[in-house]
Short mmCIF file of C-alpha atoms in Angstrom, two decimals:
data_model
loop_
_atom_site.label_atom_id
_atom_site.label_comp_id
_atom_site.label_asym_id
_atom_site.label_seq_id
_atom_site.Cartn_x
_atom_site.Cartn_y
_atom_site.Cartn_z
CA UNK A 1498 21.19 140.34 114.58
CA UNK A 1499 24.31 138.82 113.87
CA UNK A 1500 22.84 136.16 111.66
CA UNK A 1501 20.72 138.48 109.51
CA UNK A 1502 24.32 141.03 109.02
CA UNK A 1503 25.60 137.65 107.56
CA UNK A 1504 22.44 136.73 105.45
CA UNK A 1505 22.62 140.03 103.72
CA UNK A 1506 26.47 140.24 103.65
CA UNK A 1507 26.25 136.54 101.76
CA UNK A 1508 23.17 137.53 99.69
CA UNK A 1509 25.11 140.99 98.53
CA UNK A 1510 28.08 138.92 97.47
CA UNK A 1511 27.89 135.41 96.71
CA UNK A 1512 25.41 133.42 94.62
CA UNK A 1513 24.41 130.70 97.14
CA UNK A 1514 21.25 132.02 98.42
CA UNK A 1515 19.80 131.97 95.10
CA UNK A 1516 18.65 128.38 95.75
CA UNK A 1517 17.42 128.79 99.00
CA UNK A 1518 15.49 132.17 97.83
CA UNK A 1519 14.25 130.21 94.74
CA UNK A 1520 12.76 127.22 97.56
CA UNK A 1521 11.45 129.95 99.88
CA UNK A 1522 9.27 130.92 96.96
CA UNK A 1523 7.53 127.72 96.40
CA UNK A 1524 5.81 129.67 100.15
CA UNK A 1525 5.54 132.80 99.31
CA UNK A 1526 3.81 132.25 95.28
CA UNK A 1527 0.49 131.39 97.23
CA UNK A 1528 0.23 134.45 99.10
CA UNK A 1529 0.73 136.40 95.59
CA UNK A 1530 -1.85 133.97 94.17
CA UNK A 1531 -4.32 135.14 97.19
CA UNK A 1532 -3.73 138.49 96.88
CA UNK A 1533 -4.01 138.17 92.95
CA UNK A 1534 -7.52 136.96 93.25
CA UNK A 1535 -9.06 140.30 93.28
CA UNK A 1536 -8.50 140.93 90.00
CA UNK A 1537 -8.93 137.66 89.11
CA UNK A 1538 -12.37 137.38 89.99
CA UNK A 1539 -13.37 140.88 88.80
CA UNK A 1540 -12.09 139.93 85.31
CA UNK A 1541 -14.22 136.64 85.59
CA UNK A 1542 -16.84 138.95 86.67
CA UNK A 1543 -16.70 141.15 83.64
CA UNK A 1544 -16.44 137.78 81.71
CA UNK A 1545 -19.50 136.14 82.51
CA UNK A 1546 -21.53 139.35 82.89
CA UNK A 1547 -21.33 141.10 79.70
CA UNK A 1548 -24.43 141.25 77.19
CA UNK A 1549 -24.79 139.98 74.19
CA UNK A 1550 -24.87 143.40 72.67
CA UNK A 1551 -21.83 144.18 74.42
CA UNK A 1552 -19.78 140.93 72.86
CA UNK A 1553 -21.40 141.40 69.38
CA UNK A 1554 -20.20 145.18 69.30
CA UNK A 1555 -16.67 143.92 70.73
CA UNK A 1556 -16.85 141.33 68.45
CA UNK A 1557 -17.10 143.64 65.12
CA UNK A 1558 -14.37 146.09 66.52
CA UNK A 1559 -11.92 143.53 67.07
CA UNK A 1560 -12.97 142.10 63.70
CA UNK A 1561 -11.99 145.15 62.38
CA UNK A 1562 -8.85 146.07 63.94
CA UNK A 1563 -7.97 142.71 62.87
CA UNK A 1564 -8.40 143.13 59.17
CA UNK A 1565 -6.19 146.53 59.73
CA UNK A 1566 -3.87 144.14 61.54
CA UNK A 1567 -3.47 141.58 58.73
CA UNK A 1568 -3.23 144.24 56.07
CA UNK A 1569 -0.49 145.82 57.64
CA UNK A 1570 0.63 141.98 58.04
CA UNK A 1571 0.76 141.79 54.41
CA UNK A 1572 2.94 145.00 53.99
CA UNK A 1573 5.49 144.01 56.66
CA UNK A 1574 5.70 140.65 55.24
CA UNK A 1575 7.05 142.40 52.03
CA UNK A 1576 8.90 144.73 53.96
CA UNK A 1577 10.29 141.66 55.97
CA UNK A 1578 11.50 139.77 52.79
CA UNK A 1579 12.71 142.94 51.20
CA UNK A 1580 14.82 143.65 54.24
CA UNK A 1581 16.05 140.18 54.79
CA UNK A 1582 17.27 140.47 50.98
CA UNK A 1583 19.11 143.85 51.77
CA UNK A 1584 20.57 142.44 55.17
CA UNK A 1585 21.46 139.18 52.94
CA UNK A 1586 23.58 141.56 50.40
CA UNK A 1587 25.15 142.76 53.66
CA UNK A 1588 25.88 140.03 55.24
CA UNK A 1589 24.46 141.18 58.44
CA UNK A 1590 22.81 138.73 60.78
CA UNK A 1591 18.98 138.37 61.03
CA UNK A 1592 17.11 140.09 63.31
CA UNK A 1593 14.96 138.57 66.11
CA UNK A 1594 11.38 138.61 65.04
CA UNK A 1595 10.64 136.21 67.55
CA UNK A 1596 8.23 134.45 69.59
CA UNK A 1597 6.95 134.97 72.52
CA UNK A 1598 5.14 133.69 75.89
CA UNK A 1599 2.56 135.58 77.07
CA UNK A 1600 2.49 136.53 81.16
CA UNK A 1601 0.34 138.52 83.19
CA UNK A 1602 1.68 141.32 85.95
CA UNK A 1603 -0.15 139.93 89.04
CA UNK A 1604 2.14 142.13 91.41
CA UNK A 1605 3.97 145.27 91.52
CA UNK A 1606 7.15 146.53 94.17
CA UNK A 1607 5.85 148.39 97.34
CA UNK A 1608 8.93 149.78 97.59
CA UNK A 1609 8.84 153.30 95.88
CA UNK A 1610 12.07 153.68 94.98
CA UNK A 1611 12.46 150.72 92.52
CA UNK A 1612 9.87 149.79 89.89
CA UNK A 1613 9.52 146.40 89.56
CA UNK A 1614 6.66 144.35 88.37
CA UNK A 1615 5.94 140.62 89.28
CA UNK A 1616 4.49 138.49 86.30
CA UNK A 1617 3.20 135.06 86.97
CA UNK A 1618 5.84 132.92 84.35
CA UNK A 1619 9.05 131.44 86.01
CA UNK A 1620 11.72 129.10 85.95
CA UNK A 1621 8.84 125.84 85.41
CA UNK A 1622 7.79 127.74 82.23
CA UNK A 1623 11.54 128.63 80.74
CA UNK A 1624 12.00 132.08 81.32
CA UNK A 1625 15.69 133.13 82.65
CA UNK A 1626 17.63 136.16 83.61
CA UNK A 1627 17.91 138.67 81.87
CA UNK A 1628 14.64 138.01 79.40
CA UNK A 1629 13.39 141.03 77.58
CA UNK A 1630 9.35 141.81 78.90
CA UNK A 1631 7.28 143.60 76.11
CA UNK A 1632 3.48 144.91 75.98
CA UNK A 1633 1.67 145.34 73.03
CA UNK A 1634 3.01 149.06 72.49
CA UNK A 1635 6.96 148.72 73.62
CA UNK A 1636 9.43 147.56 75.63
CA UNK A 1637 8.86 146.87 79.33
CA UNK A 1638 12.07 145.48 80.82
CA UNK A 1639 14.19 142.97 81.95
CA UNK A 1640 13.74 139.82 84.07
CA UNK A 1641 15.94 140.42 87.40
CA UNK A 1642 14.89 137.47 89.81
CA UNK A 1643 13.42 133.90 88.55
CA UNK A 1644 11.26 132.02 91.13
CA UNK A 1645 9.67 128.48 90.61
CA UNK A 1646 5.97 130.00 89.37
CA UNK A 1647 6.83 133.74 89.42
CA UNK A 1648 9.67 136.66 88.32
CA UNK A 1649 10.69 139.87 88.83
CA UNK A 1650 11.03 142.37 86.20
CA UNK A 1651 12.82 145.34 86.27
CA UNK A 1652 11.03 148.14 84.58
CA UNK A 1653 12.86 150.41 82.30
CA UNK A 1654 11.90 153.19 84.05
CA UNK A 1655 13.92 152.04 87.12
CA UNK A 1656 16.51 154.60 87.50
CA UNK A 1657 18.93 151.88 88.49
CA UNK A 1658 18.28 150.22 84.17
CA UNK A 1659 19.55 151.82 81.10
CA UNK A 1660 18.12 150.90 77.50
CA UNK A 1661 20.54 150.88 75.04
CA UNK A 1662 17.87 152.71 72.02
CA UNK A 1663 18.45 154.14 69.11
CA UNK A 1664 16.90 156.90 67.36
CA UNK A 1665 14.36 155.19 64.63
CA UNK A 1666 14.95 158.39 62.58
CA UNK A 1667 18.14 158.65 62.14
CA UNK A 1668 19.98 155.71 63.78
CA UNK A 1669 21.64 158.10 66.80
CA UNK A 1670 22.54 156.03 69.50
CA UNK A 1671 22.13 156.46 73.03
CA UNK A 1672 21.51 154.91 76.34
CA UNK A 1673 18.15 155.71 78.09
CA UNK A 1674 18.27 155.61 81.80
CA UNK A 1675 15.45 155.47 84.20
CA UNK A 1676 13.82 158.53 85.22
CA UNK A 1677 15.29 159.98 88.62
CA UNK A 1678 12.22 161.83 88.97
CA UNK A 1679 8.81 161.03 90.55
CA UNK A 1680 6.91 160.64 87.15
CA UNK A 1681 7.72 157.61 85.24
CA UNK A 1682 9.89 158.71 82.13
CA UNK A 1683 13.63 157.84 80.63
CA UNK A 1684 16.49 160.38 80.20
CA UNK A 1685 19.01 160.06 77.64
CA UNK A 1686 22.30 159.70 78.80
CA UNK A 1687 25.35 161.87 77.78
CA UNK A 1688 24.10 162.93 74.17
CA UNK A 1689 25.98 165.95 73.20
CA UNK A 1690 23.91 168.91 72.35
CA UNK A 1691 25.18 168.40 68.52
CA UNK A 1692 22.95 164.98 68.63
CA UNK A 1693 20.21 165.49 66.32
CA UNK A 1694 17.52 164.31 68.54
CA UNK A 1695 14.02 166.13 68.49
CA UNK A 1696 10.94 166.03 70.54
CA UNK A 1697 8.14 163.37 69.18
CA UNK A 1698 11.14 161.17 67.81
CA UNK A 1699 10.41 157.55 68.21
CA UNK A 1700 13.63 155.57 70.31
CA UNK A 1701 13.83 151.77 69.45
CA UNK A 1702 16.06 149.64 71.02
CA UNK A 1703 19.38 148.70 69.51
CA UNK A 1704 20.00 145.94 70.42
CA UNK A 1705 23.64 146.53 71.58
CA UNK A 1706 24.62 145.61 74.74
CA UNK A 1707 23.07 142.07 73.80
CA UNK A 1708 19.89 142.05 76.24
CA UNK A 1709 17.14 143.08 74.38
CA UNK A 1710 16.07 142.36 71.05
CA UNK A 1711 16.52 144.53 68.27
CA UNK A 1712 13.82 147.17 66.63
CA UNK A 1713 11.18 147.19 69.13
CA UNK A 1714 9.77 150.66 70.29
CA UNK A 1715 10.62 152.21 73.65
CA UNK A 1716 9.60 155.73 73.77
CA UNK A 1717 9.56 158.73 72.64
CA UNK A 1718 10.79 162.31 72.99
CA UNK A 1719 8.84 164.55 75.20
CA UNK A 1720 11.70 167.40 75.62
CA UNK A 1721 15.20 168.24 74.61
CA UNK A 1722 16.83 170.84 76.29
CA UNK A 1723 19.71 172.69 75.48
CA UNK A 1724 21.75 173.94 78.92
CA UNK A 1725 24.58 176.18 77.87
CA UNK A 1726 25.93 175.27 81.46
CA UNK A 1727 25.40 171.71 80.98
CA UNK A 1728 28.05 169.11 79.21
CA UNK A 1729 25.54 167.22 77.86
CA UNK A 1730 21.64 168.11 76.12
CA UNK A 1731 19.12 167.21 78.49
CA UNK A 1732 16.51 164.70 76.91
CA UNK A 1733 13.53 163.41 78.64
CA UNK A 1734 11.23 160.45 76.98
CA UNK A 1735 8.10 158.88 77.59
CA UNK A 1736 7.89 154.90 77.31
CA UNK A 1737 5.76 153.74 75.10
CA UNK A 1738 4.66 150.66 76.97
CA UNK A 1739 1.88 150.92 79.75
CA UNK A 1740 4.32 150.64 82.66
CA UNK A 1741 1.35 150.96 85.40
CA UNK A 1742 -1.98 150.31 83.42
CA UNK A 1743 -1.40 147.16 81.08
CA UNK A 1744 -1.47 143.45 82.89
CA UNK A 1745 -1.20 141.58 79.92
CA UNK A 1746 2.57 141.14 78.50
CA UNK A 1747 4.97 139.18 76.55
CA UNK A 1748 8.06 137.65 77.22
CA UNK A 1749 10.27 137.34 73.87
CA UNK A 1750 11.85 133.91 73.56
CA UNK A 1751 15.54 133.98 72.23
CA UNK A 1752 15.64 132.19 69.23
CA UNK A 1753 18.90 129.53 69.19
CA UNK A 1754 20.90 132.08 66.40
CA UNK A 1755 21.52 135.41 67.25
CA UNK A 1756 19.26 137.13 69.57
CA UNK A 1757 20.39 140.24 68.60
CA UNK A 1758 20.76 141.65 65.37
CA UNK A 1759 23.54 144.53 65.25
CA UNK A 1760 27.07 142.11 64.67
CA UNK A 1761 29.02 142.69 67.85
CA UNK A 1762 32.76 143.09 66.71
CA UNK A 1763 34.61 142.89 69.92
CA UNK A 1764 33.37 139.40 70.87
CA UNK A 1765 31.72 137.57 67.88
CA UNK A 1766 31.19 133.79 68.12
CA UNK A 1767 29.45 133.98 71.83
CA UNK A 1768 26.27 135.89 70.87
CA UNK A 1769 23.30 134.03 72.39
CA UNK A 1770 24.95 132.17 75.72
CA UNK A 1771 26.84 135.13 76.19
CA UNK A 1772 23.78 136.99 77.24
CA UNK A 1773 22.18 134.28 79.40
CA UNK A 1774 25.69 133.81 81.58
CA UNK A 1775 26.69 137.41 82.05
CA UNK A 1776 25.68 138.43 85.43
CA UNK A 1777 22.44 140.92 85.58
CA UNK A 1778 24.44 144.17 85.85
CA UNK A 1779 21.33 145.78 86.28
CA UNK A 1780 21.36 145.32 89.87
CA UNK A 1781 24.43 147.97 90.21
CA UNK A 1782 24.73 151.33 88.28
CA UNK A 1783 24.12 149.24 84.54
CA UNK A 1784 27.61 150.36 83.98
CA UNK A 1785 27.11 152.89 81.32
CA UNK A 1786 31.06 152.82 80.49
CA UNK A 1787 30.48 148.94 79.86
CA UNK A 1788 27.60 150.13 77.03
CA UNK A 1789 28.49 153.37 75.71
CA UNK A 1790 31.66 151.87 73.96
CA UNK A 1791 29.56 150.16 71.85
CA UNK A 1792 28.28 152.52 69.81
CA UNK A 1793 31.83 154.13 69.49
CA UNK A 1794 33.13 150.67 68.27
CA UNK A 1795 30.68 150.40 65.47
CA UNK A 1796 30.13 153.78 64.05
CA UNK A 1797 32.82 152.99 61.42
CA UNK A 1798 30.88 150.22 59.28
CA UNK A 1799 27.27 150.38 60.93
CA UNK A 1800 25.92 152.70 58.57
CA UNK B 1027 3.25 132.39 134.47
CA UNK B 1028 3.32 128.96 132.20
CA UNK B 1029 1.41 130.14 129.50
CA UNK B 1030 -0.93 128.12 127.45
CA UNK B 1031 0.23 127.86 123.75
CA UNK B 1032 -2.78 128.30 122.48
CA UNK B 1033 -3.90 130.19 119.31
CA UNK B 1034 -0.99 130.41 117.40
CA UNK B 1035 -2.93 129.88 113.93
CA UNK B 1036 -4.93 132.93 114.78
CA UNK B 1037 -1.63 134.95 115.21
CA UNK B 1038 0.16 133.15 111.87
CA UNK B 1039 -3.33 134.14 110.42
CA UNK B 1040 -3.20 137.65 111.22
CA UNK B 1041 0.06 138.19 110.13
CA UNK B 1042 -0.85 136.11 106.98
CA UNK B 1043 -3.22 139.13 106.25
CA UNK B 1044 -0.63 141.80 107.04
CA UNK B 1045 1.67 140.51 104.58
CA UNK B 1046 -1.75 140.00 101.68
CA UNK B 1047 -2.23 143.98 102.48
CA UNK B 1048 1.51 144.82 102.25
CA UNK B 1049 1.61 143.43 98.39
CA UNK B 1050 -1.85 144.11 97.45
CA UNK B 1051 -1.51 146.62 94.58
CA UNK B 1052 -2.07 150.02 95.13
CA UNK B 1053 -2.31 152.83 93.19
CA UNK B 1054 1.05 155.07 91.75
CA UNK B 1055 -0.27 157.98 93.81
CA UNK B 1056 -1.06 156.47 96.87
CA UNK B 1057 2.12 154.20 97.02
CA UNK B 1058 4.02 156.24 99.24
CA UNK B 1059 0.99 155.95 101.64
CA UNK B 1060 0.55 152.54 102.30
CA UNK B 1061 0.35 151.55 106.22
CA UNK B 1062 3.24 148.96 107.00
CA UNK B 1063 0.76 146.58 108.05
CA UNK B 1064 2.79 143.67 108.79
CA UNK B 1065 5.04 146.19 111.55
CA UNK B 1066 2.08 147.22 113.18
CA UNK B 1067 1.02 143.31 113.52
CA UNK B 1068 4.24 142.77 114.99
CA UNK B 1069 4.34 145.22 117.45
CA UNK B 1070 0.97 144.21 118.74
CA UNK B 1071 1.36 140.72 119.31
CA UNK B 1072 4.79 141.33 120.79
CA UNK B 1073 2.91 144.03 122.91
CA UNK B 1074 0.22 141.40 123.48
CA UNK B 1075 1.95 138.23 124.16
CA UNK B 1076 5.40 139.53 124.93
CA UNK B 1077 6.37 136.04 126.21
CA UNK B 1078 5.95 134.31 123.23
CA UNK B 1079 6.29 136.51 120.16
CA UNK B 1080 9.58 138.34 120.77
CA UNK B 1081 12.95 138.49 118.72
CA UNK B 1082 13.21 135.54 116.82
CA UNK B 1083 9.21 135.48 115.50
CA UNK B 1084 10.23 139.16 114.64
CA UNK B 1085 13.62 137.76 112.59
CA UNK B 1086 11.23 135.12 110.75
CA UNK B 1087 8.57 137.52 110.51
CA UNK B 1088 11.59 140.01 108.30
CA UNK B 1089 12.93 137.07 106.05
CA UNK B 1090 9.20 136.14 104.75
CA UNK B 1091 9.34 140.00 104.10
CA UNK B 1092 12.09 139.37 102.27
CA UNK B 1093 11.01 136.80 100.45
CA UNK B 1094 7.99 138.07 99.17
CA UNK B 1095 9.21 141.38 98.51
CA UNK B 1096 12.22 139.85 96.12
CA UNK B 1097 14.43 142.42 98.56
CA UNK B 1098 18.06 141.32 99.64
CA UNK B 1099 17.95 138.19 102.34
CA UNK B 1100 17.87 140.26 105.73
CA UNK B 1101 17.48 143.42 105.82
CA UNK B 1102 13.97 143.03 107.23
CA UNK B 1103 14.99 140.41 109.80
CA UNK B 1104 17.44 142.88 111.10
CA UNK B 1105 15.31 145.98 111.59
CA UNK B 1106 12.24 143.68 112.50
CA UNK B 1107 14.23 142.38 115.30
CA UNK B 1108 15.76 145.88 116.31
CA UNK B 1109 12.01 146.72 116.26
CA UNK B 1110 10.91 143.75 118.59
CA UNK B 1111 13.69 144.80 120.83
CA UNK B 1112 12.90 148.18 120.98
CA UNK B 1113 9.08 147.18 121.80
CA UNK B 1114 9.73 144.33 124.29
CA UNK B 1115 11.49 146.89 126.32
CA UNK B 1116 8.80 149.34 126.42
CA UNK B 1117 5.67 146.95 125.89
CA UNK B 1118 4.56 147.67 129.62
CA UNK B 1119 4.80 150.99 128.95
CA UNK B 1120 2.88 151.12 125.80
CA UNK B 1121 -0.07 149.28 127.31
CA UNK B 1122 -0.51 151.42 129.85
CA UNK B 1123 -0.62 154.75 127.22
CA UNK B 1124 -3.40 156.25 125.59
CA UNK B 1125 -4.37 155.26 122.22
CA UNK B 1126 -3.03 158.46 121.11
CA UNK B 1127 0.16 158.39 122.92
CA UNK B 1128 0.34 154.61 121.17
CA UNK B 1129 0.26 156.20 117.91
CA UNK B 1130 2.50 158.57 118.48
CA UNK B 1131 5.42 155.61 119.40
CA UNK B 1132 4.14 153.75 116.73
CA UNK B 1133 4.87 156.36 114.43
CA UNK B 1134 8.52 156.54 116.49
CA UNK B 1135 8.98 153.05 116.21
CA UNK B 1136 7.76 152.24 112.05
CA UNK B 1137 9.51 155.41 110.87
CA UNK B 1138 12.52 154.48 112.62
CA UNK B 1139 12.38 151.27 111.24
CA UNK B 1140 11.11 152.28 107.78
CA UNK B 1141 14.54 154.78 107.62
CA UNK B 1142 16.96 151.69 108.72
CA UNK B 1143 15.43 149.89 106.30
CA UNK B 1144 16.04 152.45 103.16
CA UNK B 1145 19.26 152.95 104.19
CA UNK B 1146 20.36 149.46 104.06
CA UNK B 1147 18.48 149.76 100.92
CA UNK B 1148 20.21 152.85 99.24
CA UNK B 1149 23.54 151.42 100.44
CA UNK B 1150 23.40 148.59 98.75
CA UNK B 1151 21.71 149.79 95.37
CA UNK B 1152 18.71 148.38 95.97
CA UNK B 1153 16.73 151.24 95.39
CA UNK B 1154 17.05 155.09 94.33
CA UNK B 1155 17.92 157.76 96.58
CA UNK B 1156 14.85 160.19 96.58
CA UNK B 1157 13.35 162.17 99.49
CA UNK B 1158 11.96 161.41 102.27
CA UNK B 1159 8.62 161.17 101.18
CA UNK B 1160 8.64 157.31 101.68
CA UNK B 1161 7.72 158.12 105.53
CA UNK B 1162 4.07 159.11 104.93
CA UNK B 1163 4.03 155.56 105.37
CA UNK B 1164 4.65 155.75 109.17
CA UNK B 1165 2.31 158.30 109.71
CA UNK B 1166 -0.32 156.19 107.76
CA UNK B 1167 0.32 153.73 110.37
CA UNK B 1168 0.34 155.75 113.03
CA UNK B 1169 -3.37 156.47 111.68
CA UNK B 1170 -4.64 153.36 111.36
CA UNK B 1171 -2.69 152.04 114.69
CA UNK B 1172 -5.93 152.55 117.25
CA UNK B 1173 -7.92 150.83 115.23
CA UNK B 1174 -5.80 147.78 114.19
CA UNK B 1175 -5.53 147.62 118.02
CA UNK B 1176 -9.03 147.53 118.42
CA UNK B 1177 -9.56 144.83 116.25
CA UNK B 1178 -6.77 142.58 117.08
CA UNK B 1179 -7.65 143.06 120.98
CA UNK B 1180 -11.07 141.70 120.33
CA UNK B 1181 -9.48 138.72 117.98
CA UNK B 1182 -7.41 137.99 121.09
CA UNK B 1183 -9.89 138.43 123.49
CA UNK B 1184 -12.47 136.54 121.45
CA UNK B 1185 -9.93 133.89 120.90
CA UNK B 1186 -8.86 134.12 124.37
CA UNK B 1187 -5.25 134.00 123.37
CA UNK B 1188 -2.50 134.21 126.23
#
């Protein structure tokens, strides 16, 4: 009794079970592995026995949606330059287009109160705290935990993580926390009802707040309502990622300049290591005072 | 009584399974309803074999839960062993009651345990406050209880575990 009180007092507040929860792992990674191979061996099984009809139709439609693909390719890749010239005449750093390593989800949390997903990439393939997790429509979340083989990521939707996102149509700024609700969904925290935010507007993130890569879509707008009695507009989102139906994902590799692209005044000079050494914050309330100055701070010269 | 230690793998084994059907993924829906398999394991070998799994298997048993959930170092090994205690002092009790009546202190035993557990939980930030529906869990155990008992009885017997 005693000795567990002190393992959790010790694991609350100091770092030096890290290392012995990182070796306990190197057990634990084959029982995921077992209880992965469900789904391994159905996907193998949908693999091997597919027709040849079957591939040769899935062939053509991917053919197309890859000619889409490279076409809009081709317009981004003007787009890209064009920006890059604009950002140049600004003197703005670059954004992140960035690479990425792909992972697959092989577990999600039983526990129903946090949403956490465990993807089979860990500290023997590079990734590190605090890692931003994408899928092929949005933003996912954040790496919490790094084990030898494995990691866990905290979704967005956790109502413990806020998004720093902006809106794409008008650059308002907000942070989107975690719905508190049973559905999976994001609420906008403390826009006032003068914010010029409607439903089907597309969020991106923004970048501030240094975790997560500039520009990429989050969600969007399913409702905004207005509560006389309320201090702030109520604003509920959907994420555009497939929290709890994709398995494939992406985990965005920083590159060595500035992850992030909006300049950050109050600290410039310790962009990129800054990130990997600050402590995940997620873990407790994702300090919303620590964020929300941010936006304050730049709304002088960001537009 | 100088019992035989014999069978142990079968008991790691079983427990081995508990913990491959506590992360096995489940549905969104039916989250809230998944049987705390590795409890139930627990409380039947320490029912079973009360001189040998007790306590400190029970402490172990809560730090690989630990582990493998990613969940802060210990707060299974304390309400696992609060749950061994509990059950060593009524195991010759329990194996005298009615499958029925079983259920019924299983469902006493792996809700009580399941609400220590979130509260630890919720008071350290580990996880959001919400309602209670997180105890359908125990009842789902409670369900499945008889015949997890069933089955492990004949492993044992078949085994012939003491």
């Amino acid at each position: 009794m005693a000795l567990a009180l002190a393992l959790m007092y010790v694991d609350s507040r100091f770092a030096y079970l890290d290392r012995v929860r990182f070796t306990m792992a190197y057990l634990t990674t084959p029982v995921y592995w077992v209880a992965d191979t469900p789904a391994r061996v159905s996907a193998w099984i949908d693999d091997v026995f597919v027709s040849q009809r079957d591939l040769l139709e899935e062939n053509t439609e991917l053919r197309q949606q890859l000619l889409f693909a490279q076409r809009e390719l081709q317009l981004l890749a003007g787009l890209a330059s064009e920006n890059s010239r604009l950002r140049e005449l600004q003197e703005a750093s670059q954004a992140v287009q960035g690479r990425v390593m792909t992972a697959e989800i092989i577990n999600v949390s039983n526990d129903p109160g946090s949403r956490r997903v465990l993807i089979n990439r860990g500290a023997h393939n590079g990734v590190f705290e605090g890692q931003a997790l994408l899928d092929a429509h949005g933003l996912m979340g954040q790496v919490e935990e790094v084990l030898p083989f494995t990691s866990w990521v905290l979704l967005i939707t956790d109502s413990r993580h806020g998004t720093p996102v902006q809106v794409n149509r008008n650059g308002e700024r907000a942070i989107a926390r975690g719905g508190r609700a049973d559905a999976p969904g994001l609420e906008l925290e403390f826009v006032p009802d003068t914010a010029d935010i409607v439903v089907g507007d597309l969020l991106v993130s923004s970048g501030l707040g240094q975790r997560f890569p500039k520009d990429y879509p989050v969600a969007r707008v399913t409702s905004v309502v207005h509560d006389p009695g309320q201090p702030f507009a109520l604003i509920r989102a959907r994420p555009l990622a497939q929290m709890d139906r994709t398995r494939h994902v992406m985990l965005v590799l920083p590159d060595n300049e500035a992850i992030m692209g909006a300049p950050v005044i109050f600290d410039s000079g310790s962009s990129g290591s800054d990130s990997l050494t600050a402590p995940a914050d997620v873990s407790e309330d994702v300090a919303p005072a620590a964020e929300l100055p941010a936006p304050e701070i730049l709304q002088g010269d960001a537009p | 009584m100088t019992p035989r230690s014999n069978g142990m793998w079968v008991v790691v084994l079983s427990f081995l399974v508990a913990y491959l059907l506590a992360i096995v993924p489940f549905p969104e829906w039916a989250m809230h309803y998944r049987p705390q398999w590795v409890m139930l394991v627990l409380i039947y070998w320490i029912m079973a074999l009360p001189y040998r799994i007790g306590i400190g298997s029970a402490w172990m048993a809560g730090i690989f839960t630990d582990i493998l959930e990613g969940s802060m170092l210990g707060i299974h090994a304390l309400t696992f062993a609060v749950l061994a205690y509990i059950t060593l002092s009524v195991h010759q009790r329990l194996r005298l009651f009615s499958s029925l009546q079983q259920s019924g202190i299983v469902l006493a035993l792996v809700g009580l345990v399941m609400t220590g557990t979130y509260w630890i939980k919720v008071m350290t930030a580990q996880t959001a406050p919400g309602g209670m529906l997180f105890l359908l869990g125990a009842l789902s155990s409670a369900f499945v209880w008889p015949w997890l008992f069933m089955f492990l009885r004949q492993l044992r017997r078949g085994f012939d575990i003491r």
